[in-house]
Amino acid sequence: MKKIILFTILLVSICLLIFSLYRLDKMEIKASDIRDITFSSGKNTLAGSLYLPNTQEPHKVVVFIHGDGAADQTLQGGYNFIINHLLHSGYAVFSYDKAGVGASSGNWLEQSMKDRAEEVLQAIPTIKESIQIEAIGTLAFSQGGWVTSELALADAPVDFYIVAGGAIDWMDQHLYYETGYAKSQGFSAAETQKYLDYIKKSDAFVVANDYAGYQKYVKSYEYGQPMSQERFNFAYINHTANATKGIAKIQAPFLGLFGEEDINVDVQNSMSVYEKIFKENGKTNYKLYLLKDANHELLDSKYNKNNDIVTFDAFLYGEKIFADGALDTLTYWLNKTLSQ
């Protein structure tokens, strides 16, 4: 009997080991070649990787534009499934460490959205020096939508733009996010109004660039701790960010991907603004998709509940953690757009 139990335990352990190795392998980036690329923008040197598919040159390249936070090239592995999906579909991917992250110099908290757009403008010719290119464009996540707007204003030499979960106005987005937070905490109507009044006053200190006043005000309440001086300065630098002027300048084909369950961004507002501006300008080469059950990261909303970057769900289910159709819509649109 003991031998049977031991054998069963051993068999289960072997199966779990095989499954774990298989799942871990699936989470690794499957590029045929990875080229390290560095480039300069302003005073900073940025370090990136060019992931190549198993196809011959010239390549179609997707340049990733990060959202908020200290993001490295793969978002600590959070991009891996997206990168692999693109590679499998024949697209090269370029992504780089944000300023001050990984091997990149500088400090992303000192940057405006225009500064970040300038990085992309400097990266493109460097990529073209490394490989032959058939087409090149950008895939921007969240805050990267404002970077996309700045690229359009600069008439960037790109063949397409893709924005996932992009907001329109910086300050409006913050208020929307905090409204959702109040709801998630179960605040009453009166408590919600009090909290949002507090947020508006806090934001007023940002607009006035008054960190001392901001600190004193936030500490007089029990909602949370003040932002760091660096984060406050970042908010001040970018508080006027608004995508509308840039949206009006978008000439290249555009794809907007939005999650129906996004609690960070008012996606209905974003989609209506894009739609309105594009129609007013007679633009027809665009698509806007509202993905069912998708959250801000385009994951199925039942996964990633704790907002971890690489979760146990990703280990278990692989790219199935993405909302139905999210990755396929991305590559389908690229295939159709770049074949025309």
XYZ file of N, CA and C in Angstrom, residues 38-261:
672
model
N 20.641 50.313 -28.675
C 20.656 51.505 -27.830
C 20.564 52.737 -28.723
N 19.940 53.768 -28.192
C 19.817 55.021 -28.930
C 19.757 56.166 -27.936
N 19.974 57.364 -28.423
C 19.982 58.541 -27.558
C 18.765 59.411 -27.818
N 18.283 60.025 -26.745
C 17.203 61.003 -26.841
C 17.447 62.046 -25.763
N 17.701 63.275 -26.180
C 18.090 64.296 -25.219
C 19.395 63.904 -24.557
N 19.419 63.943 -23.227
C 20.621 63.577 -22.483
C 20.662 62.089 -22.132
N 19.619 61.379 -22.489
C 19.499 59.985 -22.057
C 19.918 58.989 -23.133
N 20.434 57.870 -22.679
C 20.693 56.726 -23.541
C 19.702 55.633 -23.168
N 18.938 55.191 -24.149
C 17.886 54.200 -23.913
C 18.311 52.842 -24.453
N 18.006 51.793 -23.693
C 18.364 50.426 -24.079
C 17.116 49.636 -24.431
N 17.137 49.025 -25.601
C 15.974 48.258 -26.034
C 16.354 46.945 -26.679
N 15.337 46.167 -26.995
C 15.528 44.889 -27.684
C 14.608 44.825 -28.890
N 15.162 44.341 -29.990
C 14.395 44.124 -31.211
C 14.179 42.623 -31.357
N 12.936 42.199 -31.217
C 12.571 40.785 -31.299
C 12.134 40.473 -32.726
N 12.819 39.523 -33.355
C 12.570 39.229 -34.766
C 11.806 37.921 -34.947
N 10.859 37.916 -35.885
C 10.098 36.697 -36.175
C 10.901 35.772 -37.081
N 10.371 34.602 -37.304
C 11.031 33.626 -38.169
C 10.651 33.864 -39.629
N 10.895 35.079 -40.087
C 10.640 35.453 -41.483
C 11.833 36.247 -41.991
N 11.900 36.408 -43.295
C 13.010 37.129 -43.899
C 12.730 38.635 -43.938
N 13.816 39.403 -43.981
C 13.666 40.846 -44.181
C 13.119 41.105 -45.585
N 12.420 42.241 -45.763
C 12.159 43.323 -44.803
C 11.058 42.950 -43.815
N 11.154 43.519 -42.605
C 10.210 43.201 -41.543
C 9.179 44.310 -41.337
N 8.050 43.920 -40.810
C 7.053 44.861 -40.311
C 7.270 44.951 -38.802
N 7.460 46.163 -38.301
C 7.886 46.353 -36.911
C 6.824 47.075 -36.097
N 6.567 46.551 -34.898
C 5.664 47.192 -33.943
C 6.505 47.716 -32.785
N 6.496 49.025 -32.581
C 7.242 49.663 -31.497
C 6.308 49.853 -30.307
N 6.672 49.292 -29.163
C 5.837 49.404 -27.968
C 6.066 50.751 -27.271
N 4.981 51.350 -26.811
C 5.040 52.573 -26.008
C 4.394 52.263 -24.665
N 5.174 52.355 -23.600
C 4.698 51.979 -22.274
C 3.614 52.914 -21.743
N 2.873 52.375 -20.782
C 1.965 53.190 -19.998
C 2.706 53.799 -18.820
N 2.008 54.031 -17.730
C 2.589 54.659 -16.547
C 3.502 53.681 -15.813
N 4.408 54.235 -15.018
C 5.226 53.407 -14.145
C 6.606 53.102 -14.683
N 7.407 52.465 -13.825
C 8.798 52.149 -14.149
C 8.860 50.858 -14.955
N 8.635 50.963 -16.243
C 8.520 49.780 -17.105
C 9.842 49.429 -17.778
N 10.194 48.147 -17.695
C 11.327 47.680 -18.487
C 10.809 47.203 -19.846
N 11.690 46.598 -20.631
C 11.349 46.251 -22.016
C 10.130 45.349 -22.132
N 9.970 44.420 -21.213
C 8.867 43.458 -21.309
C 7.780 43.691 -20.269
N 7.837 44.806 -19.565
C 6.915 45.080 -18.457
C 6.977 43.935 -17.448
N 8.218 43.569 -17.098
C 8.466 42.473 -16.166
C 7.757 41.185 -16.605
N 7.715 40.977 -17.903
C 7.101 39.769 -18.459
C 5.657 39.949 -18.871
N 5.072 41.085 -18.528
C 3.669 41.321 -18.845
C 3.369 41.442 -20.325
N 4.387 41.767 -21.123
C 4.200 41.887 -22.575
C 4.428 40.575 -23.324
N 4.965 39.573 -22.647
C 5.472 38.399 -23.364
C 4.449 37.732 -24.276
N 3.224 37.578 -23.794
C 2.201 36.933 -24.621
C 1.863 37.781 -25.846
N 1.842 39.101 -25.669
C 1.551 39.994 -26.798
C 2.686 39.925 -27.811
N 3.917 39.972 -27.308
C 5.079 39.891 -28.195
C 5.060 38.575 -28.968
N 4.815 37.477 -28.283
C 4.787 36.169 -28.955
C 3.678 36.085 -29.992
N 2.532 36.668 -29.686
C 1.421 36.653 -30.644
C 1.800 37.416 -31.910
N 2.473 38.538 -31.733
C 2.921 39.324 -32.887
C 4.012 38.590 -33.658
N 4.971 38.007 -32.943
C 6.042 37.258 -33.602
C 5.475 36.097 -34.410
N 4.540 35.386 -33.827
C 3.917 34.245 -34.509
C 3.198 34.682 -35.781
N 2.726 35.925 -35.784
C 2.018 36.462 -36.956
C 2.962 37.139 -37.942
N 4.267 37.074 -37.660
C 5.255 37.589 -38.605
C 5.708 39.009 -38.373
N 5.432 39.570 -37.189
C 5.815 40.956 -36.903
C 7.008 41.004 -35.958
N 7.941 41.899 -36.253
C 9.028 42.181 -35.328
C 8.511 43.155 -34.272
N 9.113 43.114 -33.095
C 8.696 43.987 -31.993
C 9.916 44.677 -31.409
N 9.798 45.989 -31.191
C 10.861 46.720 -30.503
C 10.294 47.340 -29.239
N 10.988 47.115 -28.131
C 10.584 47.710 -26.862
C 11.841 48.080 -26.086
N 11.760 49.156 -25.319
C 12.949 49.609 -24.598
C 12.622 49.970 -23.152
N 13.661 49.921 -22.318
C 13.518 50.315 -20.923
C 13.211 51.804 -20.839
N 12.250 52.160 -20.011
C 11.989 53.574 -19.781
C 13.222 54.253 -19.191
N 13.288 55.556 -19.318
C 14.410 56.308 -18.757
C 14.552 56.014 -17.263
N 15.765 55.603 -16.865
C 16.022 55.311 -15.458
C 15.652 53.909 -15.037
N 15.206 53.087 -15.983
C 14.821 51.702 -15.695
C 15.767 50.765 -16.443
N 16.131 49.660 -15.818
C 17.007 48.705 -16.482
C 18.322 49.344 -16.890
N 18.658 49.223 -18.176
C 19.928 49.756 -18.679
C 19.802 51.166 -19.255
N 18.635 51.785 -19.135
C 18.434 53.138 -19.676
C 18.775 54.193 -18.631
N 19.407 55.263 -19.071
C 19.748 56.357 -18.164
C 18.589 57.346 -18.074
N 18.693 58.285 -17.131
C 17.671 59.312 -16.989
C 16.644 58.969 -15.927
N 15.502 59.647 -15.989
C 14.436 59.448 -15.004
C 13.097 59.724 -15.671
N 12.283 58.701 -15.836
C 10.994 58.858 -16.526
C 10.063 59.824 -15.794
N 10.267 59.999 -14.485
C 9.423 60.912 -13.720
C 9.716 62.381 -14.025
N 10.772 62.630 -14.775
C 11.098 64.000 -15.178
C 10.640 64.293 -16.603
N 9.927 63.355 -17.208
C 9.581 63.480 -18.623
C 8.142 63.928 -18.852
N 7.980 64.717 -19.898
C 6.648 65.035 -20.413
C 6.284 63.988 -21.457
N 5.037 64.000 -21.899
C 4.628 63.086 -22.962
C 5.354 63.426 -24.270
N 5.670 64.696 -24.445
C 6.422 65.113 -25.632
C 7.836 64.550 -25.582
N 8.437 64.521 -24.390
C 9.762 63.923 -24.234
C 9.733 62.449 -24.626
N 8.700 61.770 -24.192
C 8.596 60.342 -24.497
C 8.351 60.114 -25.989
N 7.607 61.004 -26.614
C 7.403 60.903 -28.062
C 8.721 61.105 -28.798
N 9.536 62.015 -28.288
C 10.841 62.266 -28.907
C 11.705 61.004 -28.862
N 11.585 60.224 -27.799
C 12.323 58.962 -27.726
C 11.945 58.041 -28.882
N 10.671 57.930 -29.143
C 10.205 57.066 -30.236
C 10.722 57.582 -31.572
N 10.698 58.896 -31.738
C 11.202 59.498 -32.977
C 12.686 59.197 -33.176
N 13.437 59.130 -32.082
C 14.860 58.808 -32.174
C 15.087 57.308 -32.357
N 14.173 56.500 -31.837
C 14.335 55.044 -31.943
C 14.132 54.552 -33.371
N 13.189 55.155 -34.084
C 12.812 54.656 -35.415
C 13.991 54.591 -36.385
N 14.772 55.673 -36.576
C 15.905 55.562 -37.504
C 16.967 54.573 -37.038
N 17.107 54.418 -35.719
C 18.070 53.447 -35.199
C 17.642 52.026 -35.547
N 16.344 51.749 -35.447
C 15.821 50.432 -35.832
C 16.055 50.194 -37.318
N 15.827 51.226 -38.118
C 15.992 51.102 -39.571
C 17.442 50.849 -39.965
N 18.365 51.250 -39.101
C 19.776 50.971 -39.366
C 20.116 49.512 -39.081
N 19.303 48.865 -38.256
C 19.584 47.494 -37.837
C 19.006 46.454 -38.788
N 17.823 46.732 -39.340
C 17.168 45.773 -40.237
C 16.471 46.507 -41.377
N 16.170 45.762 -42.430
C 15.346 46.311 -43.506
C 13.886 46.284 -43.060
N 13.190 47.381 -43.308
C 11.824 47.518 -42.810
C 10.839 47.709 -43.956
N 9.756 46.948 -43.889
C 8.652 47.116 -44.834
C 7.646 48.129 -44.308
N 7.407 48.084 -43.000
C 6.475 49.012 -42.355
C 6.838 49.102 -40.884
N 6.529 50.249 -40.273
C 6.799 50.419 -38.846
C 5.710 51.296 -38.235
N 5.287 50.926 -37.038
C 4.263 51.701 -36.348
C 4.345 51.459 -34.859
N 3.396 52.011 -34.118
C 3.468 51.954 -32.665
C 2.252 51.268 -32.050
N 2.489 50.623 -30.929
C 1.431 50.061 -30.088
C 1.602 50.685 -28.713
N 0.681 51.583 -28.357
C 0.779 52.344 -27.111
C -0.229 51.836 -26.093
N 0.234 51.704 -24.866
C -0.621 51.231 -23.787
C -0.952 52.379 -22.831
N -2.235 52.557 -22.552
C -2.700 53.475 -21.516
C -2.122 54.884 -21.695
N -1.256 55.295 -20.774
C -0.644 56.622 -20.830
C 0.071 56.861 -22.149
N 0.459 55.792 -22.805
C 1.095 55.911 -24.111
C 0.196 56.535 -25.157
N -1.106 56.606 -24.884
C -2.018 57.285 -25.805
C -1.678 58.749 -25.963
N -1.254 59.391 -24.874
C -0.832 60.793 -24.965
C 0.487 60.918 -25.722
N 1.340 59.911 -25.603
C 2.583 59.899 -26.382
C 2.249 59.790 -27.866
N 1.277 58.962 -28.195
C 0.821 58.823 -29.579
C 0.325 60.152 -30.118
N -0.419 60.881 -29.312
C -0.914 62.197 -29.710
C 0.240 63.133 -30.053
N 1.285 63.094 -29.237
C 2.460 63.939 -29.496
C 3.188 63.491 -30.761
N 3.220 62.205 -31.014
C 3.841 61.705 -32.246
C 3.086 62.204 -33.470
N 1.767 62.197 -33.391
C 0.960 62.681 -34.513
C 1.192 64.168 -34.745
N 1.308 64.932 -33.664
C 1.589 66.366 -33.791
C 2.947 66.606 -34.440
N 3.878 65.673 -34.213
C 5.222 65.786 -34.788
C 5.311 65.156 -36.175
N 4.184 64.668 -36.699
C 4.145 64.009 -38.008
C 5.182 62.888 -38.074
N 5.113 61.998 -37.100
C 6.068 60.889 -37.005
C 6.034 60.015 -38.256
N 7.188 59.500 -38.685
C 7.263 58.657 -39.891
C 6.832 57.224 -39.603
N 5.544 57.035 -39.334
C 5.029 55.705 -39.018
C 3.930 55.323 -40.004
N 3.705 54.029 -40.110
C 2.704 53.505 -41.043
C 1.391 53.150 -40.361
N 1.380 53.156 -39.035
C 0.146 52.876 -38.297
C 0.319 53.281 -36.833
N -0.814 53.516 -36.198
C -0.859 53.765 -34.756
C -1.868 52.804 -34.129
N -1.510 52.246 -32.981
C -2.450 51.446 -32.192
C -2.406 51.965 -30.760
N -3.569 52.212 -30.189
C -3.660 52.656 -28.795
C -4.582 51.710 -28.043
N -4.108 51.200 -26.920
C -4.913 50.317 -26.071
C -5.189 51.007 -24.739
N -6.455 51.266 -24.465
C -6.839 51.856 -23.184
C -6.393 53.287 -22.994
N -6.419 54.081 -24.058
C -5.978 55.466 -23.972
C -7.060 56.405 -23.455
N -6.674 57.342 -22.587
C -7.588 58.375 -22.098
C -7.443 59.619 -22.964
N -8.303 60.599 -22.723
C -8.260 61.844 -23.496
C -7.596 62.970 -22.712
N -8.109 63.267 -21.536
C -7.597 64.382 -20.736
C -7.014 63.858 -19.422
N -5.829 64.322 -19.086
C -5.094 63.827 -17.913
C -5.889 64.010 -16.622
N -6.354 65.219 -16.382
C -7.046 65.513 -15.129
C -8.421 64.850 -15.071
N -9.113 64.818 -16.196
C -10.414 64.142 -16.239
C -10.256 62.650 -15.950
N -9.186 62.070 -16.496
C -8.947 60.644 -16.276
C -8.700 60.363 -14.799
N -7.960 61.260 -14.140
C -7.685 61.065 -12.714
C -8.977 61.089 -11.900
N -9.848 62.036 -12.202
C -11.111 62.138 -11.472
C -11.988 60.906 -11.733
N -11.978 60.427 -12.973
C -12.749 59.222 -13.313
C -12.230 58.021 -12.522
N -10.915 57.895 -12.469
C -10.311 56.784 -11.736
C -10.683 56.839 -10.259
N -10.601 58.020 -9.680
C -10.905 58.162 -8.256
C -12.392 57.949 -7.968
N -13.236 58.289 -8.925
C -14.666 58.012 -8.775
C -14.901 56.506 -8.703
N -14.202 55.779 -9.552
C -14.284 54.322 -9.521
C -13.746 53.746 -8.226
N -12.684 54.376 -7.713
C -12.121 53.917 -6.442
C -13.138 54.080 -5.318
N -13.808 55.230 -5.290
C -14.821 55.470 -4.257
C -15.918 54.412 -4.318
N -16.303 54.070 -5.528
C -17.337 53.046 -5.708
C -16.853 51.693 -5.209
N -15.590 51.371 -5.520
C -15.041 50.074 -5.114
C -14.933 49.950 -3.600
N -14.821 51.099 -2.917
C -14.725 51.097 -1.459
C -16.085 51.108 -0.776
N -17.140 51.164 -1.579
C -18.480 51.156 -1.015
C -18.886 52.462 -0.368
N -18.297 53.579 -0.819
C -18.649 54.881 -0.253
C -20.116 55.199 -0.533
N -20.757 55.856 0.413
C -22.108 56.368 0.184
C -22.024 57.563 -0.756
N -23.174 58.069 -1.187
C -23.186 59.235 -2.078
C -22.503 60.423 -1.415
N -22.791 60.634 -0.135
C -22.188 61.757 0.594
C -20.687 61.556 0.762
N -20.281 60.328 1.076
C -18.859 60.028 1.240
C -18.119 60.175 -0.082
N -18.757 59.754 -1.159
C -18.152 59.891 -2.487
C -17.942 61.354 -2.834
N -18.939 62.184 -2.591
C -18.821 63.608 -2.892
C -17.709 64.251 -2.072
N -17.628 63.884 -0.804
C -16.572 64.417 0.059
C -15.196 64.000 -0.459
N -15.080 62.735 -0.852
C -13.806 62.228 -1.350
C -13.417 62.909 -2.656
N -14.361 63.084 -3.564
C -14.049 63.714 -4.849
C -13.724 65.195 -4.678
N -14.343 65.854 -3.713
C -13.974 67.243 -3.404
C -12.525 67.299 -2.928
N -12.152 66.322 -2.130
C -10.768 66.209 -1.655
C -9.811 66.001 -2.828
N -10.174 65.130 -3.761
C -9.338 64.869 -4.936
C -9.184 66.128 -5.782
N -10.281 66.837 -6.003
C -10.229 68.067 -6.807
C -9.319 69.101 -6.159
N -9.395 69.223 -4.840
C -8.534 70.172 -4.134
C -7.078 69.730 -4.220
N -6.846 68.435 -4.079
C -5.481 67.907 -4.210
C -4.922 68.210 -5.595
N -5.750 68.011 -6.610
C -5.327 68.291 -7.982
C -5.046 69.772 -8.192
N -5.765 70.621 -7.473
C -5.537 72.067 -7.593
C -4.136 72.428 -7.115
N -3.643 71.723 -6.104
C -2.269 71.957 -5.644
C -1.268 71.522 -6.713
N -1.589 70.458 -7.447
C -0.726 70.016 -8.548
C -0.671 71.087 -9.626
N -1.822 71.595 -10.013
C -1.892 72.635 -11.043
C -1.098 73.865 -10.619
N -1.143 74.191 -9.326
C -0.429 75.366 -8.803
C 1.040 75.072 -8.529
N 1.442 73.816 -8.692
C 2.811 73.379 -8.412
C 3.215 73.712 -6.974
N 2.318 73.443 -6.049
C 2.526 73.744 -4.626
C 2.631 72.431 -3.854
N 3.843 71.883 -3.803
C 4.008 70.588 -3.145
C 3.848 70.684 -1.636
N 4.363 71.759 -1.047
C 4.238 71.924 0.405
C 2.768 72.005 0.813
N 2.002 72.803 0.073
C 0.575 72.916 0.358
C -0.145 71.597 0.144
N 0.262 70.894 -0.894
C -0.325 69.583 -1.198
C -0.073 68.603 -0.057
N 1.170 68.533 0.397
C 1.508 67.621 1.491
C 0.670 67.907 2.733
N 0.613 69.177 3.093
C -0.132 69.573 4.290
C -1.604 69.209 4.158
N -2.161 69.455 2.980
C -3.582 69.181 2.763
C -3.875 67.684 2.838
N -3.084 66.878 2.142
C -3.324 65.432 2.117
C -3.183 64.828 3.511
N -2.203 65.309 4.267
C -1.980 64.776 5.611
C -3.087 65.161 6.586
N -3.893 66.153 6.214
C -4.997 66.563 7.090
C -6.205 65.642 6.939
N -6.128 64.721 5.980
C -7.179 63.728 5.777
C -6.590 62.336 6.004
N -7.434 61.344 6.010
C -6.982 59.974 6.254
C -7.170 59.080 5.031
N -7.187 59.698 3.851
C -7.402 58.915 2.633
C -6.141 58.205 2.152
N -4.993 58.713 2.520
C -3.759 58.104 2.051
C -2.580 59.029 2.249
N -1.414 58.574 1.823
C -0.188 59.346 1.958
C 0.047 60.222 0.729
N 0.742 61.340 0.898
C 1.039 62.212 -0.253
C 1.944 61.516 -1.266
N 1.845 61.951 -2.507
C 2.797 61.509 -3.525
C 4.201 61.967 -3.142
N 5.187 61.276 -3.641
C 6.561 61.740 -3.468
C 6.757 63.036 -4.250
N 7.812 63.764 -3.925
C 8.116 64.995 -4.649
C 8.292 64.715 -6.135
N 8.975 63.610 -6.470
C 9.197 63.261 -7.876
C 7.884 62.982 -8.596
N 7.019 62.213 -7.949
C 5.740 61.879 -8.582
C 4.867 63.122 -8.726
N 4.915 63.989 -7.742
C 4.166 65.243 -7.813
C 4.647 66.078 -8.996
N 5.968 66.177 -9.145
C 6.528 66.949 -10.261
C 6.111 66.351 -11.603
N 6.091 65.031 -11.669
C 5.657 64.347 -12.891
C 4.210 64.706 -13.216
N 3.363 64.693 -12.196
C 1.958 65.056 -12.400
C 1.835 66.507 -12.852
N 2.651 67.382 -12.270
C 2.607 68.800 -12.660
C 3.040 68.978 -14.112
N 4.120 68.321 -14.488
C 4.635 68.434 -15.855
C 3.580 68.018 -16.878
N 2.775 67.033 -16.519
C 1.867 66.424 -17.501
C 0.386 66.704 -17.285
N 0.041 67.526 -16.297
C -1.378 67.678 -15.958
C -2.201 68.317 -17.076
N -1.542 68.995 -18.004
C -2.282 69.611 -19.119
C -2.401 68.682 -20.329
N -1.898 67.466 -20.207
C -1.939 66.533 -21.344
C -3.376 66.289 -21.791
N -3.584 66.450 -23.084
C -4.898 66.222 -23.687
C -4.655 65.726 -25.104
N -5.294 64.640 -25.461
C -4.992 63.965 -26.728
C -5.686 64.559 -27.944
N -6.627 65.473 -27.753
C -7.495 65.876 -28.864
C -6.745 66.507 -30.038
N -5.803 67.401 -29.765
C -5.082 68.052 -30.861
C -4.291 67.036 -31.675
N -3.682 66.084 -30.978
C -2.922 65.056 -31.677
C -3.809 64.114 -32.464
N -4.951 63.761 -31.895
C -5.889 62.879 -32.602
C -6.278 63.489 -33.944
N -6.479 64.799 -33.942
C -6.873 65.498 -35.170
C -5.783 65.458 -36.235
N -4.545 65.172 -35.822
C -3.427 65.153 -36.767
C -3.057 63.741 -37.229
N -3.755 62.743 -36.741
C -3.434 61.361 -37.121
C -3.840 61.102 -38.567
N -2.853 60.835 -39.401
C -3.095 60.526 -40.806
C -2.970 59.033 -41.094
N -2.057 58.373 -40.406
C -1.820 56.942 -40.636
C -3.011 56.123 -40.137
N -3.167 54.905 -40.635
C -4.225 54.025 -40.125
C -4.152 53.900 -38.607
N -5.317 53.855 -37.970
C -5.381 53.874 -36.506
C -6.292 52.768 -35.994
N -5.823 52.088 -34.945
C -6.628 51.084 -34.254
C -6.725 51.456 -32.786
N -7.944 51.544 -32.272
C -8.159 51.790 -30.854
C -8.782 50.570 -30.202
N -8.142 50.057 -29.161
C -8.646 48.901 -28.425
C -9.017 49.337 -27.012
N -10.236 49.061 -26.610
C -10.718 49.502 -25.304
C -11.428 48.353 -24.595
N -11.260 48.304 -23.285
C -11.876 47.249 -22.491
C -13.204 47.676 -21.901
N -14.203 46.851 -22.096
C -15.543 47.137 -21.584
C -15.546 47.267 -20.058
N -14.627 46.558 -19.382
C -14.571 46.565 -17.921
C -13.406 47.409 -17.396
